[in-house]
Short mmCIF file of C-alpha atoms (C1' of nucleotides) in Angstrom, two decimals:
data_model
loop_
_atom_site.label_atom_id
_atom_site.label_comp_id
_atom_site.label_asym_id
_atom_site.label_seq_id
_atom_site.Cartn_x
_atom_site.Cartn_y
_atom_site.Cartn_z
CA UNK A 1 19.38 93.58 75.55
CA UNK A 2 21.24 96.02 73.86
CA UNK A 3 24.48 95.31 71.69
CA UNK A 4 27.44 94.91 74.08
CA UNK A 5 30.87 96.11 72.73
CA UNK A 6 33.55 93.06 72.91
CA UNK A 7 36.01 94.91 74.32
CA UNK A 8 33.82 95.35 77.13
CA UNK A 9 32.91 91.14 76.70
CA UNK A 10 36.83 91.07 76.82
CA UNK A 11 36.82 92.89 80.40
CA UNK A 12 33.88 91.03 82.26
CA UNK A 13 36.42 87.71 81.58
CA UNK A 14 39.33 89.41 82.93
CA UNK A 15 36.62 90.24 86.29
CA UNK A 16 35.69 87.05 85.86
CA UNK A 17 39.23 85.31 86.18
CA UNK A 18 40.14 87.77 89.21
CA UNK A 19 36.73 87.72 90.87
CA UNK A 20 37.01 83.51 91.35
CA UNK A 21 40.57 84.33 92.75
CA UNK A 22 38.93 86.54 95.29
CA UNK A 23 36.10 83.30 95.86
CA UNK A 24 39.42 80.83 96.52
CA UNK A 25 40.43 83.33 99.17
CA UNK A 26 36.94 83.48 100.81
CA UNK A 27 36.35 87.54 99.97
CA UNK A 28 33.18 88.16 100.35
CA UNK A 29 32.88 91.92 98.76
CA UNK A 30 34.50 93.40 96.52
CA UNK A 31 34.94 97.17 94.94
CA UNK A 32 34.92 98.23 91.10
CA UNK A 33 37.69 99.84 92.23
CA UNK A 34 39.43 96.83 93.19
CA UNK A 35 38.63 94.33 89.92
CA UNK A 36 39.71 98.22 87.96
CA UNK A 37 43.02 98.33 89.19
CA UNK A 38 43.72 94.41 88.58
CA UNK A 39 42.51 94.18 85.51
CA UNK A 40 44.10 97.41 84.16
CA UNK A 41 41.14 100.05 84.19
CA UNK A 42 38.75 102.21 85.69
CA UNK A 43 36.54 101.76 88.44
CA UNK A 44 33.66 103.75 86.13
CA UNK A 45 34.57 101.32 83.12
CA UNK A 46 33.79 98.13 85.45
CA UNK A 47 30.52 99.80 86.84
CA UNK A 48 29.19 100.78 83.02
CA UNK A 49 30.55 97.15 81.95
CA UNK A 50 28.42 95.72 84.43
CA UNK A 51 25.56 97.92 84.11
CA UNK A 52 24.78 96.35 81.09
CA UNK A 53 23.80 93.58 82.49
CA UNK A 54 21.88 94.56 85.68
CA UNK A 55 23.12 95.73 89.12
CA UNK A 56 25.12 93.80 91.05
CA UNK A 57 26.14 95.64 93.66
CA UNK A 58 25.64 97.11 96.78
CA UNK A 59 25.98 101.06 97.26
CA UNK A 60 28.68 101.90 99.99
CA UNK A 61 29.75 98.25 99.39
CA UNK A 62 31.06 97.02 96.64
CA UNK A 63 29.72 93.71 94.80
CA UNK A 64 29.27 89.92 96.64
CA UNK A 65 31.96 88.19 94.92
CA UNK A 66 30.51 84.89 94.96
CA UNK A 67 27.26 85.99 93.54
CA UNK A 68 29.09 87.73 90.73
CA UNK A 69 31.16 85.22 89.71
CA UNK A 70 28.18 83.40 89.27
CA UNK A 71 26.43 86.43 87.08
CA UNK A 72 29.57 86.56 85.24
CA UNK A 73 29.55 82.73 84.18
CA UNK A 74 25.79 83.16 83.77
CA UNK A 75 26.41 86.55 81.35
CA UNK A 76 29.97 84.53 79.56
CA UNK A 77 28.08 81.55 78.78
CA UNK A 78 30.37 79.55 81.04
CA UNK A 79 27.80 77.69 82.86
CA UNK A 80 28.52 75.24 80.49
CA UNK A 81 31.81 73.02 79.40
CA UNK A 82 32.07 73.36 75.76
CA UNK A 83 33.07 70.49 73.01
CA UNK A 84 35.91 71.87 70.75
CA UNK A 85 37.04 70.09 67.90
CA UNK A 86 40.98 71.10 66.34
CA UNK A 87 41.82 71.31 62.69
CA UNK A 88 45.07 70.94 61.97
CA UNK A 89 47.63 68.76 63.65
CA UNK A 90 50.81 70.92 62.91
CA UNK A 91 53.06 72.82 65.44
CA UNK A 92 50.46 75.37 66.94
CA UNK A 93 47.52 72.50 66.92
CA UNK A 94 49.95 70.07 68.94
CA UNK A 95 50.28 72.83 71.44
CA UNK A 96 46.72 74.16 71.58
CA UNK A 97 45.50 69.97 71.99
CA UNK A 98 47.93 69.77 75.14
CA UNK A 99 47.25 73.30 75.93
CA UNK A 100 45.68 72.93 79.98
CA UNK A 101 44.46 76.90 79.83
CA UNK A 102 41.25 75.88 77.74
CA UNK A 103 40.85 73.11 79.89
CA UNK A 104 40.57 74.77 82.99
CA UNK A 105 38.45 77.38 81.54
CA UNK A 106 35.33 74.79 80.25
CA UNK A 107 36.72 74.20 76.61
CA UNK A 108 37.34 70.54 76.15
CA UNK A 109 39.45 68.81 73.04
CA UNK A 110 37.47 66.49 71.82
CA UNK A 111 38.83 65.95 68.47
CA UNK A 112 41.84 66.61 65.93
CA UNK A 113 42.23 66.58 62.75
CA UNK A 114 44.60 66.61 60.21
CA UNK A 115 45.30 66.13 56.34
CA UNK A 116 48.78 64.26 56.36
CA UNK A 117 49.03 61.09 56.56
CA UNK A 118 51.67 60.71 58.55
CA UNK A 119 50.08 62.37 61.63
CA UNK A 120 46.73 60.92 61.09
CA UNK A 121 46.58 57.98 63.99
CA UNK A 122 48.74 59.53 66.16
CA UNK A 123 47.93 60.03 70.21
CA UNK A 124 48.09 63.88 71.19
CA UNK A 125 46.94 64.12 74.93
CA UNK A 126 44.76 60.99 74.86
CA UNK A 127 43.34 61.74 70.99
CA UNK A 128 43.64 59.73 67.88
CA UNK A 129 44.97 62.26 65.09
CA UNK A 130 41.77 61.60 62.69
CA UNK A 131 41.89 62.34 59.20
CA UNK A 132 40.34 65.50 58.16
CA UNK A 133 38.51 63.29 55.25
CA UNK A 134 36.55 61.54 58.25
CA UNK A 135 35.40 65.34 59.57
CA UNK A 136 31.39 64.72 58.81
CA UNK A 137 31.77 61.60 60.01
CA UNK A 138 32.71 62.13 63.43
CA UNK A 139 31.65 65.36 63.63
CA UNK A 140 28.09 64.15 62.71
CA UNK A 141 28.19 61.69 65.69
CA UNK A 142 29.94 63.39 67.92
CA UNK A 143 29.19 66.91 67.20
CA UNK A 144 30.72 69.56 68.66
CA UNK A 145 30.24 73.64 69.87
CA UNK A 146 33.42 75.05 68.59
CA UNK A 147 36.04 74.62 66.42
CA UNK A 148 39.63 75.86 66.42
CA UNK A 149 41.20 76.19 63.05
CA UNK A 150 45.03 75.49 63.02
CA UNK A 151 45.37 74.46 59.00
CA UNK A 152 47.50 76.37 56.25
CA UNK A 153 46.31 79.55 55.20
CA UNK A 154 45.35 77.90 51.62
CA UNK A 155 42.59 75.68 53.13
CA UNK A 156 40.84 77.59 56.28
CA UNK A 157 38.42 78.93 53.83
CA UNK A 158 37.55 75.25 52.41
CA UNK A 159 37.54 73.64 56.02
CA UNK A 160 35.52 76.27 57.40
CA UNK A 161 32.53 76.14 54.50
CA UNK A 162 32.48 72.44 55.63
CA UNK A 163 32.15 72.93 59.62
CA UNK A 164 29.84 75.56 58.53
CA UNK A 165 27.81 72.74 56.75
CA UNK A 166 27.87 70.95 59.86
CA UNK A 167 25.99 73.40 61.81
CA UNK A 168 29.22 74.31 64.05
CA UNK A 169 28.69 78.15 64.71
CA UNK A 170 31.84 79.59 66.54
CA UNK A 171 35.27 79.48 65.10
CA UNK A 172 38.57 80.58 66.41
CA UNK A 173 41.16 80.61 63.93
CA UNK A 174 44.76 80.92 63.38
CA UNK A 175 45.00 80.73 59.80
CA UNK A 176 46.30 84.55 58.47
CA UNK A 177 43.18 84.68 56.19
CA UNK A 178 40.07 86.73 56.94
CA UNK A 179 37.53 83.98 56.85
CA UNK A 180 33.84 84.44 54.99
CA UNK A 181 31.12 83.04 57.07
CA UNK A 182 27.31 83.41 57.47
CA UNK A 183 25.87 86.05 59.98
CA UNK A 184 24.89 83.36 62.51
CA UNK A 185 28.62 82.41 62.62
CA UNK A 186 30.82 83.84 64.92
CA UNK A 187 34.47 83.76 63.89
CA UNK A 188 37.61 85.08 66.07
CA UNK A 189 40.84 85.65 64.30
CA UNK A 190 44.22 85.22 66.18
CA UNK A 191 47.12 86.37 63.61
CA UNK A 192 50.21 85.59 65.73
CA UNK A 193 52.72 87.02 63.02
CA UNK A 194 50.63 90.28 62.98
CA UNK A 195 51.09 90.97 66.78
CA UNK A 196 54.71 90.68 66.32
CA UNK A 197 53.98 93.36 64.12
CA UNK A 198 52.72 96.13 65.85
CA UNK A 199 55.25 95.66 68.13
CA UNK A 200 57.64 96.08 65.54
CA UNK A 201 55.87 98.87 64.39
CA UNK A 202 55.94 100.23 68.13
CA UNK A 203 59.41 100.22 68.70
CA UNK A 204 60.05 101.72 65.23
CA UNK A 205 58.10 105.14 66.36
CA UNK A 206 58.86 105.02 70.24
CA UNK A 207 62.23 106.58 69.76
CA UNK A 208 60.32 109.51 67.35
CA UNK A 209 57.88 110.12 70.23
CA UNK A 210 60.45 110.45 72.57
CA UNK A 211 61.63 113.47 71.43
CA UNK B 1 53.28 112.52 63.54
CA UNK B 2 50.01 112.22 65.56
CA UNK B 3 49.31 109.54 67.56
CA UNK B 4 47.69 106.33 65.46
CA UNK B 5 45.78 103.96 66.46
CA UNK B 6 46.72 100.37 67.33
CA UNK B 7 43.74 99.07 64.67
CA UNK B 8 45.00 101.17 62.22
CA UNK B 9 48.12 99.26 62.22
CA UNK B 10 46.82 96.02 62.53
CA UNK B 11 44.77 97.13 58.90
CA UNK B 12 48.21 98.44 57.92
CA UNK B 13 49.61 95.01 58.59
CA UNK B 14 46.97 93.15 56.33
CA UNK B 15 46.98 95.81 53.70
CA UNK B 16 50.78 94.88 53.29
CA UNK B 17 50.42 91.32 52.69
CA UNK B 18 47.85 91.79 50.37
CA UNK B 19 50.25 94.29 48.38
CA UNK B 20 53.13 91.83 48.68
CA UNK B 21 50.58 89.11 47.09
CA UNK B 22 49.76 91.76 44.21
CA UNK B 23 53.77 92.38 44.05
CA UNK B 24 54.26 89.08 43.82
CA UNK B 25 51.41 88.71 40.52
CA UNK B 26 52.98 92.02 39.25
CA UNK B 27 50.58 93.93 39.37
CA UNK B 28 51.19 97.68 39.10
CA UNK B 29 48.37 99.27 40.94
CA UNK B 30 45.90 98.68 43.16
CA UNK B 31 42.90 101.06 44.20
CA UNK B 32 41.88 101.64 47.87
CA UNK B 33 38.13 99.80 47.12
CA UNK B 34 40.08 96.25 45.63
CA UNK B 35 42.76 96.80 48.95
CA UNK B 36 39.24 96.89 51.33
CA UNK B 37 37.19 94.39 50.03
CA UNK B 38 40.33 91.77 51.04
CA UNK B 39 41.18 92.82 54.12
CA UNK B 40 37.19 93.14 55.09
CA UNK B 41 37.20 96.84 55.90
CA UNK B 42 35.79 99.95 53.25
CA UNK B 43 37.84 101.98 50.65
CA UNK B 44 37.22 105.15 53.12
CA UNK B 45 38.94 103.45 55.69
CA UNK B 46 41.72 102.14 53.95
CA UNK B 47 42.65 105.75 52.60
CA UNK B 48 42.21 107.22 56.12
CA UNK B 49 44.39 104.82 57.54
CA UNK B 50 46.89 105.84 54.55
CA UNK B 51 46.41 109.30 55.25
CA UNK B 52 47.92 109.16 58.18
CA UNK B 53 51.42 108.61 57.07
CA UNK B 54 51.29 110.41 53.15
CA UNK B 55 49.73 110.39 50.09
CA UNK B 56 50.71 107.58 48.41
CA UNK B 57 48.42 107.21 45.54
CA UNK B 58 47.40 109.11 42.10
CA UNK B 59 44.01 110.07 41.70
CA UNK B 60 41.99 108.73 39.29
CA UNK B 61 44.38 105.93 38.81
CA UNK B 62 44.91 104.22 42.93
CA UNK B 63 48.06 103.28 44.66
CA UNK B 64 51.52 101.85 42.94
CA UNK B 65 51.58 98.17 44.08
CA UNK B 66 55.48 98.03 45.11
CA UNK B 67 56.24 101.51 46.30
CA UNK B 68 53.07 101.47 48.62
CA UNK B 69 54.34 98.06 49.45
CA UNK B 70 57.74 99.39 50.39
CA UNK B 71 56.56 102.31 52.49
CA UNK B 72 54.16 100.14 54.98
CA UNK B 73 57.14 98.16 55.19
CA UNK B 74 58.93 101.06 56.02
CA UNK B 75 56.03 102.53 58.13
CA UNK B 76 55.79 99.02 60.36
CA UNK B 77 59.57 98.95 61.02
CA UNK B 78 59.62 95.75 58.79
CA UNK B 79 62.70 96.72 56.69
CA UNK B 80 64.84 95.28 59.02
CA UNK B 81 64.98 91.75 60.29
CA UNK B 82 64.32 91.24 64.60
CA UNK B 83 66.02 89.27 67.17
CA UNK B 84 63.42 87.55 68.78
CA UNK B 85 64.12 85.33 72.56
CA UNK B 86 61.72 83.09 73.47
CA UNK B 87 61.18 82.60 77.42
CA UNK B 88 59.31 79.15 78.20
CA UNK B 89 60.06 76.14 76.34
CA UNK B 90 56.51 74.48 77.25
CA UNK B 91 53.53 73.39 75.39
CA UNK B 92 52.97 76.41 73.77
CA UNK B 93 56.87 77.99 73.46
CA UNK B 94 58.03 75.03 71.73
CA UNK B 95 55.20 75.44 69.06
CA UNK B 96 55.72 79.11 68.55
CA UNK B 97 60.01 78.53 68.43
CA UNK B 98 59.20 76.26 64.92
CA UNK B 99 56.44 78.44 63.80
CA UNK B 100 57.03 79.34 60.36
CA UNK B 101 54.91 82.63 60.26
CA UNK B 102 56.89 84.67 62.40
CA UNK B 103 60.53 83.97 60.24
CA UNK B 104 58.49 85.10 56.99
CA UNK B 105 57.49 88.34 58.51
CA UNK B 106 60.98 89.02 59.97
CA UNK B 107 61.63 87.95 63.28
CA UNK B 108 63.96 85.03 63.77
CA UNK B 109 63.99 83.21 67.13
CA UNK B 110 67.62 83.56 68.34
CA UNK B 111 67.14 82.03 72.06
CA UNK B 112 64.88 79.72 73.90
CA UNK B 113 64.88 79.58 77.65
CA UNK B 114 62.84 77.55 80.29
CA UNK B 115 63.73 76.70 84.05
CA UNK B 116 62.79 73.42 83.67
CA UNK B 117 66.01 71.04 84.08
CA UNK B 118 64.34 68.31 81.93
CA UNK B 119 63.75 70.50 79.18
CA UNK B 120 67.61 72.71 78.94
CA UNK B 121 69.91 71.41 76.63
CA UNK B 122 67.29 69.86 74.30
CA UNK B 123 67.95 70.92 70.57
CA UNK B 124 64.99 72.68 69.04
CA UNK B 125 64.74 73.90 65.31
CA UNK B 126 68.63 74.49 65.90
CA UNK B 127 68.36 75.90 68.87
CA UNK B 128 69.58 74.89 72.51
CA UNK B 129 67.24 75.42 75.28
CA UNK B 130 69.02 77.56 77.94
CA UNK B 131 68.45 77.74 81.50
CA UNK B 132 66.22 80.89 82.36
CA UNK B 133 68.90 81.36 85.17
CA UNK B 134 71.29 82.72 81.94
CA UNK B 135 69.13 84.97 80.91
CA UNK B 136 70.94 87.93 81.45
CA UNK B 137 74.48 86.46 80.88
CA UNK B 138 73.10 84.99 77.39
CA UNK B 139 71.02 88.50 76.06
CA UNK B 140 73.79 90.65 77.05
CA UNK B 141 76.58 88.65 75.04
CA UNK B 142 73.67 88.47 71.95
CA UNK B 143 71.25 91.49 72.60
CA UNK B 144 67.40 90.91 71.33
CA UNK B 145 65.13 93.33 70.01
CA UNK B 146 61.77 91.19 71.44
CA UNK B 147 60.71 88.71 73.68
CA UNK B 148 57.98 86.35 73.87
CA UNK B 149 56.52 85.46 77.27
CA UNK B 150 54.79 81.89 77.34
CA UNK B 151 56.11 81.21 81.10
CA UNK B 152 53.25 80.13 83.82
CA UNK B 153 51.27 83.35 85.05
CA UNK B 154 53.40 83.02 88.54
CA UNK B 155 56.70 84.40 86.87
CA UNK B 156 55.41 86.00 84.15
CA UNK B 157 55.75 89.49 86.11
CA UNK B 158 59.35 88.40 87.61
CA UNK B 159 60.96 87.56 84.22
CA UNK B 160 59.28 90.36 82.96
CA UNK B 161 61.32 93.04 84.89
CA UNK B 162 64.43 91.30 84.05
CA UNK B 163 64.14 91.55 80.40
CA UNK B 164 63.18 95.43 81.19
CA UNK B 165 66.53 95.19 83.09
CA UNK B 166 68.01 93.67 80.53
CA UNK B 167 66.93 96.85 78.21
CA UNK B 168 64.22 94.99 76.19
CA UNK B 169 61.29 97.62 74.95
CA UNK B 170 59.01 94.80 73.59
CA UNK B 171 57.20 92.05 74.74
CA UNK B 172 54.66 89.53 73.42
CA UNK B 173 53.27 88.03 76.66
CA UNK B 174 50.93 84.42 76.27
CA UNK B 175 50.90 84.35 80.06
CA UNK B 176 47.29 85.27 81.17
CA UNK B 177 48.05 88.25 83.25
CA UNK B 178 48.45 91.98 83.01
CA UNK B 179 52.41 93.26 83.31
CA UNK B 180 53.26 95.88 85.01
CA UNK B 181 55.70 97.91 82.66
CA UNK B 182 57.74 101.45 82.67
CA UNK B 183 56.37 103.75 79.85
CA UNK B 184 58.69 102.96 77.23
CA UNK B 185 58.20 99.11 77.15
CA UNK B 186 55.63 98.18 74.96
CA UNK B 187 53.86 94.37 75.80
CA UNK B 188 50.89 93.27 73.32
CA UNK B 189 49.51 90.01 75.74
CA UNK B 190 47.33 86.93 73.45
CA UNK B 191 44.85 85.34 76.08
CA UNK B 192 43.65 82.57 74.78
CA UNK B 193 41.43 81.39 76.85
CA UNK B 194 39.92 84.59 76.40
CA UNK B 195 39.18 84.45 72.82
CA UNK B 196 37.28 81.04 73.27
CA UNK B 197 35.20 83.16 76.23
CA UNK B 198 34.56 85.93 73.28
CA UNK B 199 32.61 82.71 71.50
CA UNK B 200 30.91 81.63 74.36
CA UNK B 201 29.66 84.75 75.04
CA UNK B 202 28.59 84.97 71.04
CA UNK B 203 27.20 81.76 71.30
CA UNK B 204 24.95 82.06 74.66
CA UNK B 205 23.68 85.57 72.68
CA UNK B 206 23.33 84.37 69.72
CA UNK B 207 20.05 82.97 69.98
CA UNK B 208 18.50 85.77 72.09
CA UNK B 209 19.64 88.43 69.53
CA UNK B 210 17.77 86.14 66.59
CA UNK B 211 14.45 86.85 68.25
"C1'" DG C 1 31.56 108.23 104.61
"C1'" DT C 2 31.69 104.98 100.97
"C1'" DT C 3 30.51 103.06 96.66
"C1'" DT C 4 27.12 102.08 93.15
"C1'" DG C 5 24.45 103.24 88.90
"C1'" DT C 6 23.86 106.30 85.24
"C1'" DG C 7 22.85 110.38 82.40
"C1'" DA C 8 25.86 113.82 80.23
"C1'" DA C 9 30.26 115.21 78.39
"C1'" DA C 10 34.43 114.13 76.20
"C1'" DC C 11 36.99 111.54 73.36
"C1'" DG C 12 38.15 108.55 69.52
"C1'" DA C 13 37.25 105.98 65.38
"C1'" DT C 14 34.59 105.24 61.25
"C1'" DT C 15 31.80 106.73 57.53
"C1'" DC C 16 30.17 110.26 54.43
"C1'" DA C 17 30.58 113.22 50.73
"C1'" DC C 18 32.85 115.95 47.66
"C1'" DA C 19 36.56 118.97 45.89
"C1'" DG C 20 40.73 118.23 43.42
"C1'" DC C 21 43.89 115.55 40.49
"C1'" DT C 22 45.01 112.40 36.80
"C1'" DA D 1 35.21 109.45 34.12
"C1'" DG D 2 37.71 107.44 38.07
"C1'" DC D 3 39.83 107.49 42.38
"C1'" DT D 4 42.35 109.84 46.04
"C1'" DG D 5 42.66 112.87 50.07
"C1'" DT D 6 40.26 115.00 53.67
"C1'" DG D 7 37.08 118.04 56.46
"C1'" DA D 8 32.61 117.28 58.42
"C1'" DA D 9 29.21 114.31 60.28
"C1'" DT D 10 28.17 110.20 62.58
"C1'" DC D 11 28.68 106.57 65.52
"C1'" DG D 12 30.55 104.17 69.46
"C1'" DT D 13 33.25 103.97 73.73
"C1'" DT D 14 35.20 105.87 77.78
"C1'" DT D 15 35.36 109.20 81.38
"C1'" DC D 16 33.12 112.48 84.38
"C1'" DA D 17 30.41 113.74 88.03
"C1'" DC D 18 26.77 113.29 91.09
"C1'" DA D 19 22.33 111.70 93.08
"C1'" DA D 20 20.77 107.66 95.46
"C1'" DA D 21 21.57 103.76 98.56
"C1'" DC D 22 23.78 101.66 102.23
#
DNA sequence: GTTTGTGAAACGATTCACAGCT
DNA sequence: AGCTGTGAATCGTTTCACAAAC
């Protein structure tokens, strides 16, 4: 299979999400037309996104919503729930740990870890805080698909090396540091403080285009 | 000035807090090759993206740490500090209203509201939760510059067009839906949900690519 | 008649390569 | 000699447009 571009891995979830709304309601077919105009494109964008994959639908039709769903979770790798472990116990980790969205969408907390002390043995959401010493440990029993990195900018590249070592081979991170990881790693950056930023950097040339 | 693209910006963004580290070691100048190699991107790239806005450097010798420094500041609209109102106080809201990163970069949370009667009044990082009800008498007495949606999907759209009312032209939106927006509104939305998706797709590809 | 699937065309972003300064 | 600034070439993504299927 040839290289897929994310953005167009970005737009199959989006289908995805709208496509098992359709499924609740009992829709049977559906058009690209349709899943375009809900998830803020083109009807040709969602035909070549899912072209890639095969073909789905039915000319004159549309697409079975129910069986492509079912692709879609197939193509996402959402088949699957998925074991995530958290790094960092501060004010964005507390949030992600209680956070239902990953939940719902097959990503389960199933650790947290932190360096203070003071949080370490606390209960977020059912977990025991667990000191980011004891990381092989559990990790090595209990191992895990993903990690989400919520540390200080100053460590992400030391905590990452070390879930690295432990075979763990999908990352998200918040830390605002461009991380350094092996090919077979796959790392996605969220810089909160930078989106904030081009929206600062939006409204700073809006008026200018204006005129 | 042309048009520029939203990932030129982002680079923009990272190439200034690299300069602002350098600024801070003293250094005098920088060349576009030592700017790249940090913020994971080539030399070529980082002058293009320069290019667009002046010509900042000398040749032969590379950029002057501080003044480059001062005109991305000036190019992102970061000279100025930004009034920043949160709407939803939950899980995630209350994490982002003590979140360090975004006062360091410039934009101070002035307002925090939520319809939740549990949660208005409560006192966070100095601030009162309001009732989303006072939305509009609250931001027309203090005027914001931004707001940050982290409300359920359900009223993400309805609160949305009442900040539009209320003249807001920016919106960072954590709800995991598309908004609906007049032209001159600008809304950056962080799914994510969707970024763990992005590594589940990498991961249930991974494999298949190795062979 | 409607809608898919897909080559071809258009568009946009990145990389190349080198002339021009310092 | 070293490094920027930039047109040209390349690469990748999106849009177009239409034949084929229902």
């Amino acid at each position: 299979m040839r290289r897929v571009a994310e953005s167009t891995v970005r737009r199959l979830s989006v289908y995805l999400r709208h496509l098992e709304e359709f499924e609740h309601q009992g829709l049977g077919t559906v058009s690209s037309g349709a899943l375009a105009s809900l998830g803020g494109t083109t009807s040709a964008q969602v035909r070549k996104d899912l072209s890639f994959f095969g073909s789905f639908g039915k000319r004159g039709l549309g697409y079975p919503v129910p069986e492509l769903a079912e692709q879609l979770r197939e193509i996402l790798g959402l088949k699957r729930r998925y074991r995530v472990a958290l790094v960092g116990a501060g004010k964005i980790g507390s949030a992600l740990a209680q956070y239902r969205g990953f939940r719902q969408r097959g990503f389960d907390i199933v650790a947290i870890f932190d360096a203070d002390a003071s949080k370490v043995g606390h209960q977020w959401n059912g977990l025991t805080v667990l000191d980011v010493a004891a990381l092989e440990e559990e990790l090595v029993r209990h191992p895990i698909d993903m990690a989400v990195l919520v540390t200080p900018a100053e460590v992400a590249q030391a905590v990452t090396n070390r879930l690295i070592q432990l075979g763990v081979k999908a990352i998200l991170n918040f830390a605002p540091v461009q991380l350094a990881v092996p090919d077979d790693v796959v790392v996605k950056t969220v810089n909160l403080a930078l989106e904030l930023e081009t929206l600062s950097y939006a409204l700073a040339h809006r008026s200018a285009e204006a005129s």
